[in-house]
PDB file of C-alpha atoms and ligand atoms in Angstrom:
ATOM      1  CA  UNK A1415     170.324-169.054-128.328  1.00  0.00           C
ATOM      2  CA  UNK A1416     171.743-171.343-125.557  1.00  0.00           C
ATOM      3  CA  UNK A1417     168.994-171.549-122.491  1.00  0.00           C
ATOM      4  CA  UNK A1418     170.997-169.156-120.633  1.00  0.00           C
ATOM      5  CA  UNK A1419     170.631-166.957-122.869  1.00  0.00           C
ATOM      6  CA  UNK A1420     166.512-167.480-123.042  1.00  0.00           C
ATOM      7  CA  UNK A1421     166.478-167.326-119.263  1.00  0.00           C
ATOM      8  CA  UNK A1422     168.735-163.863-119.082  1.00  0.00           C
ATOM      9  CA  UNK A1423     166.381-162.601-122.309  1.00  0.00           C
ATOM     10  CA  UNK A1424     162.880-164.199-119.994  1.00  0.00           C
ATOM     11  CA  UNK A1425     164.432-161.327-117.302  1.00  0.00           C
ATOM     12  CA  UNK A1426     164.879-158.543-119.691  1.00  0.00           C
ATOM     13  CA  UNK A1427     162.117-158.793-120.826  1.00  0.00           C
ATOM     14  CA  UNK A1428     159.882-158.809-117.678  1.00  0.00           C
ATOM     15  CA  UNK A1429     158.553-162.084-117.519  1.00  0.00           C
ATOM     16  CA  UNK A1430     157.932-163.220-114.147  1.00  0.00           C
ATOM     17  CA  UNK A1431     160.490-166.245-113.201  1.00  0.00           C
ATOM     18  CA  UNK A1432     160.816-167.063-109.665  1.00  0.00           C
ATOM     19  CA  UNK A1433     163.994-166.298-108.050  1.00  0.00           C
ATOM     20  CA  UNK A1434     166.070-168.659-105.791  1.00  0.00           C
ATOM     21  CA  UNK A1435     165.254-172.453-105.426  1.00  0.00           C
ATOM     22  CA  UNK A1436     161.405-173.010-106.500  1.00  0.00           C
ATOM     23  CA  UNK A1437     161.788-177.001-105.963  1.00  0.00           C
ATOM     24  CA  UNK A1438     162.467-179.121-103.126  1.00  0.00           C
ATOM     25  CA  UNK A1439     165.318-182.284-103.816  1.00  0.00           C
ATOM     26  CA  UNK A1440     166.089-185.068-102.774  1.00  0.00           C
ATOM     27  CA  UNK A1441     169.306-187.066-104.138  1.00  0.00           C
ATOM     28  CA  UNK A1442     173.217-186.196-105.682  1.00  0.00           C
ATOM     29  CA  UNK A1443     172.902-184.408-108.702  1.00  0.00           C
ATOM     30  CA  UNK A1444     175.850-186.257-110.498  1.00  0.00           C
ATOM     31  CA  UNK A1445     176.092-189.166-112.605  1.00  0.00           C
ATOM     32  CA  UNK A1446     174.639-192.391-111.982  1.00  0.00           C
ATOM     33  CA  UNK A1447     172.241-189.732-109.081  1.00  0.00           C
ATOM     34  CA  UNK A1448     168.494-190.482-108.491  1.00  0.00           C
ATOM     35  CA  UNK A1449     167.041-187.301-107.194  1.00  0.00           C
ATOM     36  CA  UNK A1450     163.748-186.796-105.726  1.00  0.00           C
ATOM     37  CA  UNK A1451     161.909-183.417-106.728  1.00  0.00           C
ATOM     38  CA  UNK A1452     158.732-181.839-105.091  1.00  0.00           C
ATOM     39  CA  UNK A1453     157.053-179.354-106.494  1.00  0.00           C
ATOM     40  CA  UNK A1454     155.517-176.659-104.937  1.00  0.00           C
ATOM     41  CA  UNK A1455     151.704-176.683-104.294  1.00  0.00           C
ATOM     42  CA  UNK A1456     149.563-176.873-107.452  1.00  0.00           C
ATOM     43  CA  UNK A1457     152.485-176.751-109.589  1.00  0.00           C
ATOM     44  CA  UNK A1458     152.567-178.153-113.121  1.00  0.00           C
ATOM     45  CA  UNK A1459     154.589-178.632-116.023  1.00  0.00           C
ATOM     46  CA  UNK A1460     157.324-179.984-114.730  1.00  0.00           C
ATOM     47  CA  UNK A1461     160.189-179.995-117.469  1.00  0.00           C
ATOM     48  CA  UNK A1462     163.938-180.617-117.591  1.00  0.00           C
ATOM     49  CA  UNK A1463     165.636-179.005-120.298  1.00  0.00           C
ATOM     50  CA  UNK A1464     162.472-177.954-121.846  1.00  0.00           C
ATOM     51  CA  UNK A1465     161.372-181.635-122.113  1.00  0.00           C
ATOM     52  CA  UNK A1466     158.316-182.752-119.855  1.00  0.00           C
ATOM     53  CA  UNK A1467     158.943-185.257-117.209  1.00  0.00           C
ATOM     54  CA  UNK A1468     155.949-186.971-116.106  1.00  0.00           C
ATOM     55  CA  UNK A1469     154.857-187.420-112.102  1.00  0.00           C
ATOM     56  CA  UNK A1470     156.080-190.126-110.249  1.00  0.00           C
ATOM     57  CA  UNK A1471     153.212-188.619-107.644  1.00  0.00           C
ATOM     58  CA  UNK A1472     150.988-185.839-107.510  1.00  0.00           C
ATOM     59  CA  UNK A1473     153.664-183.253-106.967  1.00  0.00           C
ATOM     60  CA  UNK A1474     157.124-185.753-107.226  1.00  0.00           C
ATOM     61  CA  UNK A1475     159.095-186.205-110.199  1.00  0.00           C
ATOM     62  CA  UNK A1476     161.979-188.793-110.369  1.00  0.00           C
ATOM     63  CA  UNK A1477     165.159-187.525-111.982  1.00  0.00           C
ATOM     64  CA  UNK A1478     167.621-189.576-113.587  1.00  0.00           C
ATOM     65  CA  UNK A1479     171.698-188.683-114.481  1.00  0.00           C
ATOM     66  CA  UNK A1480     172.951-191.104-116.849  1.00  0.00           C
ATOM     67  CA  UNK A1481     176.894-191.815-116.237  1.00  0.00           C
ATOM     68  CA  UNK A1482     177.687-189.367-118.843  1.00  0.00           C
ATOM     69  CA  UNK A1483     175.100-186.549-118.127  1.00  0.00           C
ATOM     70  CA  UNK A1484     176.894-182.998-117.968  1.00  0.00           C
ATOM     71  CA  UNK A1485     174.810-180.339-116.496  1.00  0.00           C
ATOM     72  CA  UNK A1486     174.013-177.843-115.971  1.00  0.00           C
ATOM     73  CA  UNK A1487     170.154-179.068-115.814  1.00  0.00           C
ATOM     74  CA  UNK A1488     167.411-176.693-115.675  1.00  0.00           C
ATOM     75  CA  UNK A1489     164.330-177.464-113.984  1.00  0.00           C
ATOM     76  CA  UNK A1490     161.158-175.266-114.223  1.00  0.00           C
ATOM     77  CA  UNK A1491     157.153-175.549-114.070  1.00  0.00           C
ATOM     78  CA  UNK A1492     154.195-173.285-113.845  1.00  0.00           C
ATOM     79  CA  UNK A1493     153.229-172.273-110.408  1.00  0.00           C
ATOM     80  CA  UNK A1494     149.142-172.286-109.483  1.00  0.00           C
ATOM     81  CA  UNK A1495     148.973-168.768-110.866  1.00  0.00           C
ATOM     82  CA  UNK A1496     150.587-169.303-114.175  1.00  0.00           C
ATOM     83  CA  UNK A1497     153.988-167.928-113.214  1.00  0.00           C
ATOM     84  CA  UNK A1498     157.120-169.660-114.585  1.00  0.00           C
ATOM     85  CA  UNK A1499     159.149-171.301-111.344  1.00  0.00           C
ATOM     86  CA  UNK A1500     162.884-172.114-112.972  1.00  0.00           C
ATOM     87  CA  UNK A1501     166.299-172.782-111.799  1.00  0.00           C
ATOM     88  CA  UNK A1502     169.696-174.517-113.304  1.00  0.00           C
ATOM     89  CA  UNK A1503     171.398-177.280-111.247  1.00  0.00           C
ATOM     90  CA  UNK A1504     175.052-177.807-111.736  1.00  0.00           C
ATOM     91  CA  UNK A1505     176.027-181.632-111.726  1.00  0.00           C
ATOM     92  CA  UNK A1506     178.929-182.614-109.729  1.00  0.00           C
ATOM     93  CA  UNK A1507     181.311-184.503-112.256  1.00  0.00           C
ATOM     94  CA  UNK A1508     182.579-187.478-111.410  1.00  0.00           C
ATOM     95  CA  UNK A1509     185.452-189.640-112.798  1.00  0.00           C
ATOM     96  CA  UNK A1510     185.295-193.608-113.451  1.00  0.00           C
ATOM     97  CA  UNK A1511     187.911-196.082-113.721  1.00  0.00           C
ATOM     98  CA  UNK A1512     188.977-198.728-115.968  1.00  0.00           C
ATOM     99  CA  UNK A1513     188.651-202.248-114.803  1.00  0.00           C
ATOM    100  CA  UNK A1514     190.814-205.175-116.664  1.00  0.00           C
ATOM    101  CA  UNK A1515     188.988-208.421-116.963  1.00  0.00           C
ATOM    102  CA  UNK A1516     190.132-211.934-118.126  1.00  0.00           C
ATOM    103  CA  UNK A1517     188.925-212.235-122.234  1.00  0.00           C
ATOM    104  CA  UNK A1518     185.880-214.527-120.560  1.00  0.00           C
ATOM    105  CA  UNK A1519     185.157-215.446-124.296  1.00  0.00           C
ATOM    106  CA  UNK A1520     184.605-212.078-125.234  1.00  0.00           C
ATOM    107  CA  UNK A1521     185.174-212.041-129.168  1.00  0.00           C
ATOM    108  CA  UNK A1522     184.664-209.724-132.164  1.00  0.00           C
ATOM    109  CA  UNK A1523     183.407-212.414-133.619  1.00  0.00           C
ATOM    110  CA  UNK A1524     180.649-214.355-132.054  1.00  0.00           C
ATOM    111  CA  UNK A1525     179.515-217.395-133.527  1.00  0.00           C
ATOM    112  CA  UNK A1526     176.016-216.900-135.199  1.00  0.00           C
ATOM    113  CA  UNK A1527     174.155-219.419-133.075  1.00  0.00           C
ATOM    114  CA  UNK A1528     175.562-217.263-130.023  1.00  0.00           C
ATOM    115  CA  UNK A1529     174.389-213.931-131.801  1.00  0.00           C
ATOM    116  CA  UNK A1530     170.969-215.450-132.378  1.00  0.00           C
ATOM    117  CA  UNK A1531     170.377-216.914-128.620  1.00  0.00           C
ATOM    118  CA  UNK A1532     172.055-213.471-127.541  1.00  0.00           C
ATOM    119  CA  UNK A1533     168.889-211.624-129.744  1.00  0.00           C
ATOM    120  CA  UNK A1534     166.315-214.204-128.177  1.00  0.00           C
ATOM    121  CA  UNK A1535     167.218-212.900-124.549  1.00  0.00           C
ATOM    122  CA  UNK A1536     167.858-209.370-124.958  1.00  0.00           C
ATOM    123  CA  UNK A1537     164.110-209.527-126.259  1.00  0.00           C
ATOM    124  CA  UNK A1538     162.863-210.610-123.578  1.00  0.00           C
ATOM    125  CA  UNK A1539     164.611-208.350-121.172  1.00  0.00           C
ATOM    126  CA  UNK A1540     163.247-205.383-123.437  1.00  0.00           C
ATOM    127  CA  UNK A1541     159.755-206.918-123.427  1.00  0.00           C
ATOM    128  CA  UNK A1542     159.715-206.999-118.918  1.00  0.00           C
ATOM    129  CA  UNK A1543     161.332-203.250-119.264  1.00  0.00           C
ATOM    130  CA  UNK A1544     158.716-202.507-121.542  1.00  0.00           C
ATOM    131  CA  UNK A1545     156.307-203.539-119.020  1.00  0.00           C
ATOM    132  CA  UNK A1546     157.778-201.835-116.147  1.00  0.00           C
ATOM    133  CA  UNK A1547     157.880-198.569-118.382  1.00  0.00           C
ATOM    134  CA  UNK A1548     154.138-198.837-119.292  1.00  0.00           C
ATOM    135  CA  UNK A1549     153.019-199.780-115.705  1.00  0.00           C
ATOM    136  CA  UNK A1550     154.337-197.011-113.404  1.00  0.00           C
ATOM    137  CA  UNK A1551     151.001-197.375-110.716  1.00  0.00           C
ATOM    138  CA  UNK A1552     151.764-201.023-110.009  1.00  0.00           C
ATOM    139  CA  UNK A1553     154.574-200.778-106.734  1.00  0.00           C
ATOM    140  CA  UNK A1554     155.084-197.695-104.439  1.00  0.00           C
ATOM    141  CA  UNK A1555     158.782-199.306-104.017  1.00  0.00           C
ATOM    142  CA  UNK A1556     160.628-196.270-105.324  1.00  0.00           C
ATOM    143  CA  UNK A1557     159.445-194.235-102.181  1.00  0.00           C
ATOM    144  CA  UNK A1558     161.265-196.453-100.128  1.00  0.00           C
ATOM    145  CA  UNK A1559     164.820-196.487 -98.973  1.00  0.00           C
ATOM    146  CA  UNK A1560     167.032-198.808-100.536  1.00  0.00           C
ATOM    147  CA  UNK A1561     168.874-201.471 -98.472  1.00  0.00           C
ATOM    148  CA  UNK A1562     172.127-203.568 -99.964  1.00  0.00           C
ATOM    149  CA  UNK A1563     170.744-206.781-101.109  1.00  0.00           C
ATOM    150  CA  UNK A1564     173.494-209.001-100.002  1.00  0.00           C
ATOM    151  CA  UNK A1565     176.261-208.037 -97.547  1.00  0.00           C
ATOM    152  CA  UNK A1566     179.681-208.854 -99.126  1.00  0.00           C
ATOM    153  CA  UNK A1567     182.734-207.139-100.602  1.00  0.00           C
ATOM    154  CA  UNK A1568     182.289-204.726-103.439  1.00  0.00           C
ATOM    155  CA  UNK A1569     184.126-205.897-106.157  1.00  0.00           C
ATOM    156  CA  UNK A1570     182.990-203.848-109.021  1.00  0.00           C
ATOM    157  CA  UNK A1571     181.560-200.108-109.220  1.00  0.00           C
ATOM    158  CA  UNK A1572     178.933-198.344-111.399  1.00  0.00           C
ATOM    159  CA  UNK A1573     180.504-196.592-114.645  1.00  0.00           C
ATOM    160  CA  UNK A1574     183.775-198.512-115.015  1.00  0.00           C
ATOM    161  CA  UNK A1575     184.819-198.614-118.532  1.00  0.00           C
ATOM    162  CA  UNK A1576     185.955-202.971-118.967  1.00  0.00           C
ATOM    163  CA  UNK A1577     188.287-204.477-120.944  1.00  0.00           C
ATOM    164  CA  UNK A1578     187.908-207.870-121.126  1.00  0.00           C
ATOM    165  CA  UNK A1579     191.490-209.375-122.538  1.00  0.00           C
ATOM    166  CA  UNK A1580     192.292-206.723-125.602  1.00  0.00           C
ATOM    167  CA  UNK A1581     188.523-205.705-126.093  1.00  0.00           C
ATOM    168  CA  UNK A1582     186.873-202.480-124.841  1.00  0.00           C
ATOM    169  CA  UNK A1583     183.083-203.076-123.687  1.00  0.00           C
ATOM    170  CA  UNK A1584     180.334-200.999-122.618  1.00  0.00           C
ATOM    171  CA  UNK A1585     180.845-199.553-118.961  1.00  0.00           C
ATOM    172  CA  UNK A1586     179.720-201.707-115.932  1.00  0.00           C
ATOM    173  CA  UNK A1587     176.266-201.031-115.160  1.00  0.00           C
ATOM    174  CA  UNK A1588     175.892-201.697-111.419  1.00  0.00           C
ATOM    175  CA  UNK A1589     177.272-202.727-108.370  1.00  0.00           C
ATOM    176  CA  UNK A1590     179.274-205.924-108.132  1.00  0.00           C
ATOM    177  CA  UNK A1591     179.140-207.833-104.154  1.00  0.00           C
ATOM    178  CA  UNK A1592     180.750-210.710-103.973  1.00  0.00           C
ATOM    179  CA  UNK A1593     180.003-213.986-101.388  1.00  0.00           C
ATOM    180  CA  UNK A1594     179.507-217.348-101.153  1.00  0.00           C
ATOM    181  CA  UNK A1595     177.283-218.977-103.488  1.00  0.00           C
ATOM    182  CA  UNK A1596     173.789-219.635-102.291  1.00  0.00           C
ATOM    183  CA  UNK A1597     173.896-216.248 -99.603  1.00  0.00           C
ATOM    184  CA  UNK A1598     170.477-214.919-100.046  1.00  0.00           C
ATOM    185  CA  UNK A1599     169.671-212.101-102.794  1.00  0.00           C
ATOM    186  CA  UNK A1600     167.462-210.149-100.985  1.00  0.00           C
ATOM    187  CA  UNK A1601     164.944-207.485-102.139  1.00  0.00           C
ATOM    188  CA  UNK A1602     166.450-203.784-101.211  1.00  0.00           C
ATOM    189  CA  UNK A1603     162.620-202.130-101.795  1.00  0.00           C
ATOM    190  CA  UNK A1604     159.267-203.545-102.744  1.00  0.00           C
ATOM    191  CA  UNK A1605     158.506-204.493-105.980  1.00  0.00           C
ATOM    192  CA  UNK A1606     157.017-206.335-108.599  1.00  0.00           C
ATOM    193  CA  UNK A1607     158.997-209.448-110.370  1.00  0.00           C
ATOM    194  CA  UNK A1608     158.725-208.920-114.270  1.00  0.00           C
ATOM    195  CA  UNK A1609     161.425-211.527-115.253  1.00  0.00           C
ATOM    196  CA  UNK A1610     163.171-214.375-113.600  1.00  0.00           C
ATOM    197  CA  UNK A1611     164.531-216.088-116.416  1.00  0.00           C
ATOM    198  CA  UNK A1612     167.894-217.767-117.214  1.00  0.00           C
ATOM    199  CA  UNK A1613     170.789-218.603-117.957  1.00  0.00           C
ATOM    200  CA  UNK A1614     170.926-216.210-120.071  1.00  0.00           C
ATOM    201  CA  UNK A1615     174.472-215.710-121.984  1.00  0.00           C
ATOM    202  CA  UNK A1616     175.977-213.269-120.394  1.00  0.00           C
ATOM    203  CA  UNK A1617     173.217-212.373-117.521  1.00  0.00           C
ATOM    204  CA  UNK A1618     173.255-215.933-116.166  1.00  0.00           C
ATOM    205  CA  UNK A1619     169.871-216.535-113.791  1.00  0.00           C
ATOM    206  CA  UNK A1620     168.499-213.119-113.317  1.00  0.00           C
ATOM    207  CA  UNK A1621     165.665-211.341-111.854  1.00  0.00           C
ATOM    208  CA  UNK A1622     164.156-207.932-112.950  1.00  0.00           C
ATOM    209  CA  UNK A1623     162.306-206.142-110.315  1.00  0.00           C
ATOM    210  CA  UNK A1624     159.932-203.340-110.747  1.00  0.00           C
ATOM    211  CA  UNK A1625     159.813-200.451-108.409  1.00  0.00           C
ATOM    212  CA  UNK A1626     156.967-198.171-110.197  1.00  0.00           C
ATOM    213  CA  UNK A1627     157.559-194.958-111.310  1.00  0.00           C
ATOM    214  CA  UNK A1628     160.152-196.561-113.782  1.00  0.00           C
ATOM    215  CA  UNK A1629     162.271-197.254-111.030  1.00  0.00           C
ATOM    216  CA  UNK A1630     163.902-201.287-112.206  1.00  0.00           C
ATOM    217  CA  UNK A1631     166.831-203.110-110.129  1.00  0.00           C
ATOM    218  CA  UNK A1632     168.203-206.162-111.623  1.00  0.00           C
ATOM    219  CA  UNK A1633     169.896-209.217-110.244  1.00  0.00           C
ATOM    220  CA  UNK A1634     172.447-211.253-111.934  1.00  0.00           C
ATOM    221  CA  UNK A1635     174.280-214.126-112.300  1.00  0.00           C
ATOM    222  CA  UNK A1636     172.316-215.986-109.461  1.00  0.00           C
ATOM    223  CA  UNK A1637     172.613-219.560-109.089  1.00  0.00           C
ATOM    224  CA  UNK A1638     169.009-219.980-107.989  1.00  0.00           C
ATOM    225  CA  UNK A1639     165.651-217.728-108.478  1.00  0.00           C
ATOM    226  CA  UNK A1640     163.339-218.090-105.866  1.00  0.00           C
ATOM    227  CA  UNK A1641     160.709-215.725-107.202  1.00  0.00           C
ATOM    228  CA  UNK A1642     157.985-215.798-110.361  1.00  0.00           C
ATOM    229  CA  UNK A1643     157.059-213.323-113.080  1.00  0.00           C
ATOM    230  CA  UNK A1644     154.199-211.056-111.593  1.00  0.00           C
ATOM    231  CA  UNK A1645     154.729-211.724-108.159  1.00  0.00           C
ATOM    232  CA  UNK A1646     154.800-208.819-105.850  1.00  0.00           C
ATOM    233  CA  UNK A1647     157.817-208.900-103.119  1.00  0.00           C
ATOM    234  CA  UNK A1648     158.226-206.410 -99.964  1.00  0.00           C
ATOM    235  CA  UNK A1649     162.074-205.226 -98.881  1.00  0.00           C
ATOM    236  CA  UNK A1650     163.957-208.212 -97.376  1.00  0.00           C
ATOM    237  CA  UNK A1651     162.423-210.956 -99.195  1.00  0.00           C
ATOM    238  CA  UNK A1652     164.535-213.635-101.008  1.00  0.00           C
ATOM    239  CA  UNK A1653     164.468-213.164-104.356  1.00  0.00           C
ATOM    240  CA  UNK A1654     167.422-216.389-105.358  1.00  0.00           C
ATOM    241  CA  UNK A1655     170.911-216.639-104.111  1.00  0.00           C
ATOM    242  CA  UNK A1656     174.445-215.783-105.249  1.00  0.00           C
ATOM    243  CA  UNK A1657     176.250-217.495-108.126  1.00  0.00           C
ATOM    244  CA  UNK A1658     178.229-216.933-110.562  1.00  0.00           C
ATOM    245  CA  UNK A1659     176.272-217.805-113.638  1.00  0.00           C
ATOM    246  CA  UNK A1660     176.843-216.589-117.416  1.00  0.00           C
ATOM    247  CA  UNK A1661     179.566-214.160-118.055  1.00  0.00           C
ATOM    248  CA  UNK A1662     181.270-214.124-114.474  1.00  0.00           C
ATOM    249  CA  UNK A1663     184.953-214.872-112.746  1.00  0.00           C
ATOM    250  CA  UNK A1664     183.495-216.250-109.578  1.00  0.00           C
ATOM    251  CA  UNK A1665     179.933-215.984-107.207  1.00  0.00           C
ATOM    252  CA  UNK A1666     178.905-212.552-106.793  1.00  0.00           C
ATOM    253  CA  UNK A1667     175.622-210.336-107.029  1.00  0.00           C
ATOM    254  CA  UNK A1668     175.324-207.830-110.032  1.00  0.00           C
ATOM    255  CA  UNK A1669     173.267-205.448-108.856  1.00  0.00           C
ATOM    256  CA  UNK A1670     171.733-202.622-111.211  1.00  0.00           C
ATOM    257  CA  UNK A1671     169.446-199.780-111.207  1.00  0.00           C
ATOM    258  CA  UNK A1672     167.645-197.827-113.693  1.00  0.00           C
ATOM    259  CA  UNK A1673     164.970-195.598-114.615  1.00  0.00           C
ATOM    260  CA  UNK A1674     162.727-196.173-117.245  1.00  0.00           C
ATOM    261  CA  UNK A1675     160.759-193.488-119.625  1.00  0.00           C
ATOM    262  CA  UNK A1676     158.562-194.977-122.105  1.00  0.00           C
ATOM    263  CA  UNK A1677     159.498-195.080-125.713  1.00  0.00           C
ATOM    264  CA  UNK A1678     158.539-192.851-128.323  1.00  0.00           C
ATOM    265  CA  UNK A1679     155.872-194.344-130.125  1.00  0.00           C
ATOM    266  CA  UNK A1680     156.516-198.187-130.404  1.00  0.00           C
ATOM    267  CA  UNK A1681     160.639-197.642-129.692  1.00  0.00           C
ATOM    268  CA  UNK A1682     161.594-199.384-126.594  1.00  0.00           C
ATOM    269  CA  UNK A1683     161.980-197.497-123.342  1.00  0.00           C
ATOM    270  CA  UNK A1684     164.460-195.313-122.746  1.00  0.00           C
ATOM    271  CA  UNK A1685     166.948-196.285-119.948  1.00  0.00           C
ATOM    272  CA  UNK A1686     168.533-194.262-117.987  1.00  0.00           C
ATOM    273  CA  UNK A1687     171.829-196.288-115.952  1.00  0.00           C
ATOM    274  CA  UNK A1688     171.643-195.395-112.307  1.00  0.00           C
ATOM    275  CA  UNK A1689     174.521-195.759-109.482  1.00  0.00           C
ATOM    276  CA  UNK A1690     172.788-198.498-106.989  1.00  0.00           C
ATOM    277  CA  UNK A1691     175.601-197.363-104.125  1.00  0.00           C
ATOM    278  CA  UNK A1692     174.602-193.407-104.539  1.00  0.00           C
ATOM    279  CA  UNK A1693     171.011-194.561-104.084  1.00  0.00           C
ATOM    280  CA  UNK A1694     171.925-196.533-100.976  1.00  0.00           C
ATOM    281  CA  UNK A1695     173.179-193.500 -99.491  1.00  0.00           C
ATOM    282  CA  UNK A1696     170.386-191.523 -99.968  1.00  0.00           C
ATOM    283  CA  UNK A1697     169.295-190.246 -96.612  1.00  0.00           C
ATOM    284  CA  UNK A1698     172.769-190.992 -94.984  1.00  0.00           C
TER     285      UNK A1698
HETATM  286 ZN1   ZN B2827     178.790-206.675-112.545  1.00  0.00          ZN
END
């Protein structure tokens, strides 16, 4: 039975659903979207698809689209009295576009001292999102609105598939400005710093910056850090400057943005891709 179906049957039958829009958003419901959902007083039970979703805030749940989410979503909870508040979101579908890259030493064969560095780093990448995932209470950042983190020209958008030489890669994940090395990286929201590490392989110097609720940006290919591990950093403060460090064609800020969910049991968290330019807009 598709949840349609349940929902139509939940009518039939007599069970009280709530009609028109229980829930109160905030953000695009589309791919690479961040929306912002209050609930209505004492409210609980927030789900998605039938899957909890835990509080950002009493009341606020963050939302995530992945770039290939399809809707539509259906969002429900149990009002103060028991009653089951529901509704079904369409997304708007968006389309993304290939981008053709120089080979950069992209290979189907890496050589095994490559792979094993390569395992080293993405380690400790998962270890700081672990963090972030586990330790939702520790920055209010996510409640803020976003600014750019270095003016420049865009030079690479969310969700493009790449093809570096002959060889298909994963899609870009984030927003690519480019200036002049050593322009300021700024912080677009308060945070908390859970890696500045590098160069990594691919990532070059990077920072990973933790928003709370789950809410990480990341910063890449900078040619300095300015910030440490565990220190906490309000909107507009330096966090390195530009470069062009690890797998890049010139200086430029990679800029990405994701939600975290933790794991289940001792998996690593899930990581949902966000659009860092659709979050910009928020708010106009
Ligand atoms: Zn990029």
């Amino acid at each position: 039975m598709s949840r349609r179906q349940a929902l139509l049957l939940l009518l039939a039958c007599g069970a009280p659903v709530a009609a028109g829009p229980p829930f109160r958003t905030a953000g695009p419901f589309t791919p690479g979207g961040l929306v912002t959902v209050t609930l209505p007083p004492g409210a609980r039970d927030f789900r998605v698809d039938d899957v909890p979703v835990p509080e950002a805030a009493p009341g606020i749940i963050l939302l995530g689209f992945g770039r290939d989410a399809t809707g539509p979503v259906r969002l429900s909870a149990r009002a103060a009295d028991g009653t089951l508040l529901a509704t079904e979101v369409a997304l708007a579908p968006r389309r993304f576009r290939i981008q053709r890259l120089p080979a950069l030493g992209v290979t189907d064969t890496p050589a095994p001292e490559w792979v094993a560095r390569r395992e080293t780093e993405i380690g400790r990448t998962l270890a700081a999102k672990r963090e972030a995932a586990a330790r939702t209470g520790d920055s209010s950042g996510w409640r803020e609105r976003f600014r750019i983190p270095v003016s420049g020209r865009i030079t690479g958008v969310y969700g493009a598939q790449r093809i570096y030489g002959t060889l298909a890669r994963s899609p870009h994940w984030g927003l690519d400005i480019a200036a002049p090395t050593g322009t300021p990286v700024r912080a677009p929201a308060s945070g908390v710093v859970r890696l500045a590490d590098g160069p990594f392989l691919v990532e070059g110097n990077l920072v990973l910056l933790d928003h709370g609720a789950g809410l990480v940006s990341v910063y890449i290919h900078l040619d300095r850090i300015r910030v440490k591990p565990g220190e906490a950093v309000k909107a507009g403060d330096v966090l390195g400057t530009v470069g062009t460090t690890g797998r890049s064609t010139g200086p430029h800020l990679h800029w990405g943005l994701s939600l975290l969910r933790p794991g289940v049991g001792q998996g690593p968290p899930i990581e949902i891709r966000l659009d860092p330019a659709l979050h910009l807009a928020r708010g106009g």
